[in-house]
C-alpha cells in the first residue's frame, strides 16, 4: 500500500519539520470514481476498513487489472484521508497538501489539508471528506508502521 510508505516517511521525519514547511503527497483524481475524472479507465475506490485493505485479495478477483486499478484509486482516496489527518495533527505552520499532478508552472498556493488539482486548490470527492475514515486510517497506519 503506497499510503503506508508515505505515512512512515512523514512520521519518521516529523520531528525535523520546522515551520514554515509543506508536505506534499501525490494523489490522483481517480479517487472521484467517475467518468469525468478517469474517462472510464479506472474503477472508483472501494473503501473498506484499513485492516481489510492491507490484506492481499482485498478486492474481488485480485489477479485482474480491474482489481489493481480499484486498489490504486482506493489508495489515492486513502492518501487524501491521511493528508486531512496530517492537517489536523501536525503543528501549526507544517502544511500537508494532496497534489494531483499535471503540467504546472510555479508554486501553487494551497492551505494545509488541500487537494491540489493541476495547479489550483480544489475540493476533492465528497467521499474523501469522512473524518471517521480518516481517523480510522490514521490509527491503522500507526499500528502497521510501528517499530
PDB file of C-alpha atoms in Angstrom:
ATOM      1  CA  UNK A   1       0.000   0.000   0.000  1.00  0.00           C
ATOM      2  CA  UNK A   2       1.708   3.168  -1.169  1.00  0.00           C
ATOM      3  CA  UNK A   3      -0.106   5.022   1.621  1.00  0.00           C
ATOM      4  CA  UNK A   4       1.990   3.351   4.319  1.00  0.00           C
ATOM      5  CA  UNK A   5       5.283   4.346   2.713  1.00  0.00           C
ATOM      6  CA  UNK A   6       4.224   7.997   2.737  1.00  0.00           C
ATOM      7  CA  UNK A   7       2.931   7.750   6.290  1.00  0.00           C
ATOM      8  CA  UNK A   8       6.078   6.095   7.599  1.00  0.00           C
ATOM      9  CA  UNK A   9       8.246   8.696   5.869  1.00  0.00           C
ATOM     10  CA  UNK A  10       6.251  11.604   7.327  1.00  0.00           C
ATOM     11  CA  UNK A  11       6.184  10.098  10.815  1.00  0.00           C
ATOM     12  CA  UNK A  12       9.919   9.364  10.837  1.00  0.00           C
ATOM     13  CA  UNK A  13      10.752  12.916   9.763  1.00  0.00           C
ATOM     14  CA  UNK A  14       8.054  14.930  11.527  1.00  0.00           C
ATOM     15  CA  UNK A  15      10.289  15.964  14.432  1.00  0.00           C
ATOM     16  CA  UNK A  16      12.620  17.590  11.891  1.00  0.00           C
ATOM     17  CA  UNK A  17       9.994  19.750  10.199  1.00  0.00           C
ATOM     18  CA  UNK A  18      10.266  23.445  11.010  1.00  0.00           C
ATOM     19  CA  UNK A  19       7.599  25.981  10.142  1.00  0.00           C
ATOM     20  CA  UNK A  20       7.010  27.083   7.546  1.00  0.00           C
ATOM     21  CA  UNK A  21       7.055  23.686   5.844  1.00  0.00           C
ATOM     22  CA  UNK A  22       4.889  21.797   3.393  1.00  0.00           C
ATOM     23  CA  UNK A  23       4.399  18.085   2.964  1.00  0.00           C
ATOM     24  CA  UNK A  24       3.097  17.174  -0.480  1.00  0.00           C
ATOM     25  CA  UNK A  25       1.500  13.781  -1.015  1.00  0.00           C
ATOM     26  CA  UNK A  26       0.855  12.735  -4.601  1.00  0.00           C
ATOM     27  CA  UNK A  27      -2.734  11.667  -5.210  1.00  0.00           C
ATOM     28  CA  UNK A  28      -4.923  11.148  -8.264  1.00  0.00           C
ATOM     29  CA  UNK A  29      -8.310  12.305  -9.413  1.00  0.00           C
ATOM     30  CA  UNK A  30      -9.185   8.623  -9.876  1.00  0.00           C
ATOM     31  CA  UNK A  31     -10.445   8.854  -6.296  1.00  0.00           C
ATOM     32  CA  UNK A  32     -13.566  10.607  -7.651  1.00  0.00           C
ATOM     33  CA  UNK A  33     -14.548   7.345  -9.337  1.00  0.00           C
ATOM     34  CA  UNK A  34     -16.469   8.988 -12.170  1.00  0.00           C
ATOM     35  CA  UNK A  35     -16.101   9.211 -15.931  1.00  0.00           C
ATOM     36  CA  UNK A  36     -15.289  12.922 -15.864  1.00  0.00           C
ATOM     37  CA  UNK A  37     -12.141  12.303 -13.824  1.00  0.00           C
ATOM     38  CA  UNK A  38     -10.887   8.985 -15.210  1.00  0.00           C
ATOM     39  CA  UNK A  39     -12.600   8.530 -18.607  1.00  0.00           C
ATOM     40  CA  UNK A  40     -13.829   5.094 -17.533  1.00  0.00           C
ATOM     41  CA  UNK A  41     -10.323   3.674 -17.372  1.00  0.00           C
ATOM     42  CA  UNK A  42     -10.074   3.224 -13.611  1.00  0.00           C
ATOM     43  CA  UNK A  43     -12.810   1.910 -11.323  1.00  0.00           C
ATOM     44  CA  UNK A  44     -13.663   4.167  -8.416  1.00  0.00           C
ATOM     45  CA  UNK A  45     -12.417   3.476  -4.919  1.00  0.00           C
ATOM     46  CA  UNK A  46     -13.968   0.672  -2.878  1.00  0.00           C
ATOM     47  CA  UNK A  47     -13.313   1.730   0.703  1.00  0.00           C
ATOM     48  CA  UNK A  48     -13.072  -0.910   3.412  1.00  0.00           C
ATOM     49  CA  UNK A  49     -11.507  -0.842   6.836  1.00  0.00           C
ATOM     50  CA  UNK A  50      -7.744  -0.260   6.725  1.00  0.00           C
ATOM     51  CA  UNK A  51      -7.192  -3.744   8.160  1.00  0.00           C
ATOM     52  CA  UNK A  52      -9.127  -5.281   5.252  1.00  0.00           C
ATOM     53  CA  UNK A  53      -7.370  -3.091   2.681  1.00  0.00           C
ATOM     54  CA  UNK A  54      -3.944  -4.120   3.990  1.00  0.00           C
ATOM     55  CA  UNK A  55      -4.625  -7.765   3.177  1.00  0.00           C
ATOM     56  CA  UNK A  56      -3.844  -9.461  -0.113  1.00  0.00           C
ATOM     57  CA  UNK A  57      -7.029 -10.010  -2.048  1.00  0.00           C
ATOM     58  CA  UNK A  58      -8.852  -7.008  -0.604  1.00  0.00           C
ATOM     59  CA  UNK A  59     -10.786  -6.644  -3.866  1.00  0.00           C
ATOM     60  CA  UNK A  60     -12.744  -9.242  -5.881  1.00  0.00           C
ATOM     61  CA  UNK A  61     -10.784 -11.168  -8.495  1.00  0.00           C
ATOM     62  CA  UNK A  62      -7.431  -9.926  -7.144  1.00  0.00           C
ATOM     63  CA  UNK A  63      -5.461 -11.155 -10.162  1.00  0.00           C
ATOM     64  CA  UNK A  64      -7.317  -8.874 -12.578  1.00  0.00           C
ATOM     65  CA  UNK A  65      -6.408  -5.458 -13.910  1.00  0.00           C
ATOM     66  CA  UNK A  66      -9.691  -4.101 -12.541  1.00  0.00           C
ATOM     67  CA  UNK A  67      -8.743  -5.158  -9.005  1.00  0.00           C
ATOM     68  CA  UNK A  68      -5.347  -3.492  -9.356  1.00  0.00           C
ATOM     69  CA  UNK A  69      -6.906  -0.291 -10.623  1.00  0.00           C
ATOM     70  CA  UNK A  70      -9.501  -0.358  -7.838  1.00  0.00           C
ATOM     71  CA  UNK A  71      -6.663  -0.757  -5.352  1.00  0.00           C
ATOM     72  CA  UNK A  72      -4.949   2.237  -6.963  1.00  0.00           C
ATOM     73  CA  UNK A  73      -7.971   4.556  -6.761  1.00  0.00           C
ATOM     74  CA  UNK A  74      -8.698   3.390  -3.215  1.00  0.00           C
ATOM     75  CA  UNK A  75      -5.099   4.079  -2.180  1.00  0.00           C
ATOM     76  CA  UNK A  76      -5.336   7.587  -3.617  1.00  0.00           C
ATOM     77  CA  UNK A  77      -8.519   8.186  -1.582  1.00  0.00           C
ATOM     78  CA  UNK A  78      -6.658   6.872   1.478  1.00  0.00           C
ATOM     79  CA  UNK A  79      -3.789   9.273   0.802  1.00  0.00           C
ATOM     80  CA  UNK A  80      -6.254  12.180   0.864  1.00  0.00           C
ATOM     81  CA  UNK A  81      -7.676  10.909   4.159  1.00  0.00           C
ATOM     82  CA  UNK A  82      -4.190  10.967   5.668  1.00  0.00           C
ATOM     83  CA  UNK A  83      -3.493  14.462   4.329  1.00  0.00           C
ATOM     84  CA  UNK A  84      -6.597  15.645   6.171  1.00  0.00           C
ATOM     85  CA  UNK A  85      -5.359  13.937   9.351  1.00  0.00           C
ATOM     86  CA  UNK A  86      -1.903  15.486   8.956  1.00  0.00           C
ATOM     87  CA  UNK A  87      -3.571  18.894   8.631  1.00  0.00           C
ATOM     88  CA  UNK A  88      -5.316  18.292  11.958  1.00  0.00           C
ATOM     89  CA  UNK A  89      -2.415  16.670  13.804  1.00  0.00           C
ATOM     90  CA  UNK A  90       0.769  18.388  12.663  1.00  0.00           C
ATOM     91  CA  UNK A  91       1.904  21.595  14.377  1.00  0.00           C
ATOM     92  CA  UNK A  92       0.803  24.960  13.020  1.00  0.00           C
ATOM     93  CA  UNK A  93       2.945  26.030  10.103  1.00  0.00           C
ATOM     94  CA  UNK A  94       3.553  22.475   8.910  1.00  0.00           C
ATOM     95  CA  UNK A  95       1.161  22.179   5.982  1.00  0.00           C
ATOM     96  CA  UNK A  96       0.109  18.993   4.244  1.00  0.00           C
ATOM     97  CA  UNK A  97      -1.450  19.020   0.783  1.00  0.00           C
ATOM     98  CA  UNK A  98      -2.713  16.338  -1.578  1.00  0.00           C
ATOM     99  CA  UNK A  99      -1.341  17.005  -5.054  1.00  0.00           C
ATOM    100  CA  UNK A 100      -2.870  15.686  -8.259  1.00  0.00           C
ATOM    101  CA  UNK A 101      -0.043  16.181 -10.760  1.00  0.00           C
ATOM    102  CA  UNK A 102      -0.260  17.758 -14.154  1.00  0.00           C
ATOM    103  CA  UNK A 103       1.705  20.360 -16.028  1.00  0.00           C
ATOM    104  CA  UNK A 104       2.077  23.166 -13.516  1.00  0.00           C
ATOM    105  CA  UNK A 105       4.292  26.213 -13.658  1.00  0.00           C
ATOM    106  CA  UNK A 106       5.416  27.795 -10.406  1.00  0.00           C
ATOM    107  CA  UNK A 107       4.262  27.424  -6.814  1.00  0.00           C
ATOM    108  CA  UNK A 108       0.655  26.609  -6.000  1.00  0.00           C
ATOM    109  CA  UNK A 109      -0.962  28.410  -3.073  1.00  0.00           C
ATOM    110  CA  UNK A 110      -2.962  25.932  -1.021  1.00  0.00           C
ATOM    111  CA  UNK A 111      -3.893  25.810   2.663  1.00  0.00           C
ATOM    112  CA  UNK A 112      -2.985  22.769   4.745  1.00  0.00           C
ATOM    113  CA  UNK A 113      -5.172  19.759   4.040  1.00  0.00           C
ATOM    114  CA  UNK A 114      -5.789  20.905   0.463  1.00  0.00           C
ATOM    115  CA  UNK A 115      -6.297  18.825  -2.636  1.00  0.00           C
ATOM    116  CA  UNK A 116      -4.270  20.473  -5.396  1.00  0.00           C
ATOM    117  CA  UNK A 117      -5.520  19.676  -8.875  1.00  0.00           C
ATOM    118  CA  UNK A 118      -3.202  20.709 -11.701  1.00  0.00           C
ATOM    119  CA  UNK A 119      -2.047  23.936 -10.150  1.00  0.00           C
ATOM    120  CA  UNK A 120      -5.055  25.043  -8.086  1.00  0.00           C
ATOM    121  CA  UNK A 121      -6.585  24.155  -4.741  1.00  0.00           C
ATOM    122  CA  UNK A 122      -9.933  22.422  -5.301  1.00  0.00           C
ATOM    123  CA  UNK A 123     -12.409  20.229  -3.479  1.00  0.00           C
ATOM    124  CA  UNK A 124     -11.708  16.538  -3.657  1.00  0.00           C
ATOM    125  CA  UNK A 125     -14.549  13.991  -3.927  1.00  0.00           C
ATOM    126  CA  UNK A 126     -17.353  14.087  -1.362  1.00  0.00           C
ATOM    127  CA  UNK A 127     -16.273  10.622  -0.205  1.00  0.00           C
ATOM    128  CA  UNK A 128     -12.823  11.959   0.660  1.00  0.00           C
ATOM    129  CA  UNK A 129     -14.259  14.122   3.471  1.00  0.00           C
ATOM    130  CA  UNK A 130     -15.006  11.434   6.038  1.00  0.00           C
ATOM    131  CA  UNK A 131     -13.361  12.212   9.378  1.00  0.00           C
ATOM    132  CA  UNK A 132     -14.282   8.819  10.823  1.00  0.00           C
ATOM    133  CA  UNK A 133     -12.487   7.029   7.993  1.00  0.00           C
ATOM    134  CA  UNK A 134      -9.568   9.441   8.214  1.00  0.00           C
ATOM    135  CA  UNK A 135      -9.116   8.746  11.920  1.00  0.00           C
ATOM    136  CA  UNK A 136      -9.553   5.012  11.426  1.00  0.00           C
ATOM    137  CA  UNK A 137      -6.914   5.007   8.706  1.00  0.00           C
ATOM    138  CA  UNK A 138      -4.562   7.072  10.885  1.00  0.00           C
ATOM    139  CA  UNK A 139      -4.834   4.561  13.731  1.00  0.00           C
ATOM    140  CA  UNK A 140      -4.285   1.607  11.394  1.00  0.00           C
ATOM    141  CA  UNK A 141      -1.289   3.282   9.700  1.00  0.00           C
ATOM    142  CA  UNK A 142       0.220   3.905  13.131  1.00  0.00           C
ATOM    143  CA  UNK A 143      -0.235   0.198  14.009  1.00  0.00           C
ATOM    144  CA  UNK A 144       1.058  -1.058  10.658  1.00  0.00           C
ATOM    145  CA  UNK A 145       4.217   1.076  10.766  1.00  0.00           C
ATOM    146  CA  UNK A 146       5.033   0.773  14.476  1.00  0.00           C
ATOM    147  CA  UNK A 147       8.627  -0.270  15.019  1.00  0.00           C
TER     148      UNK A 147
END
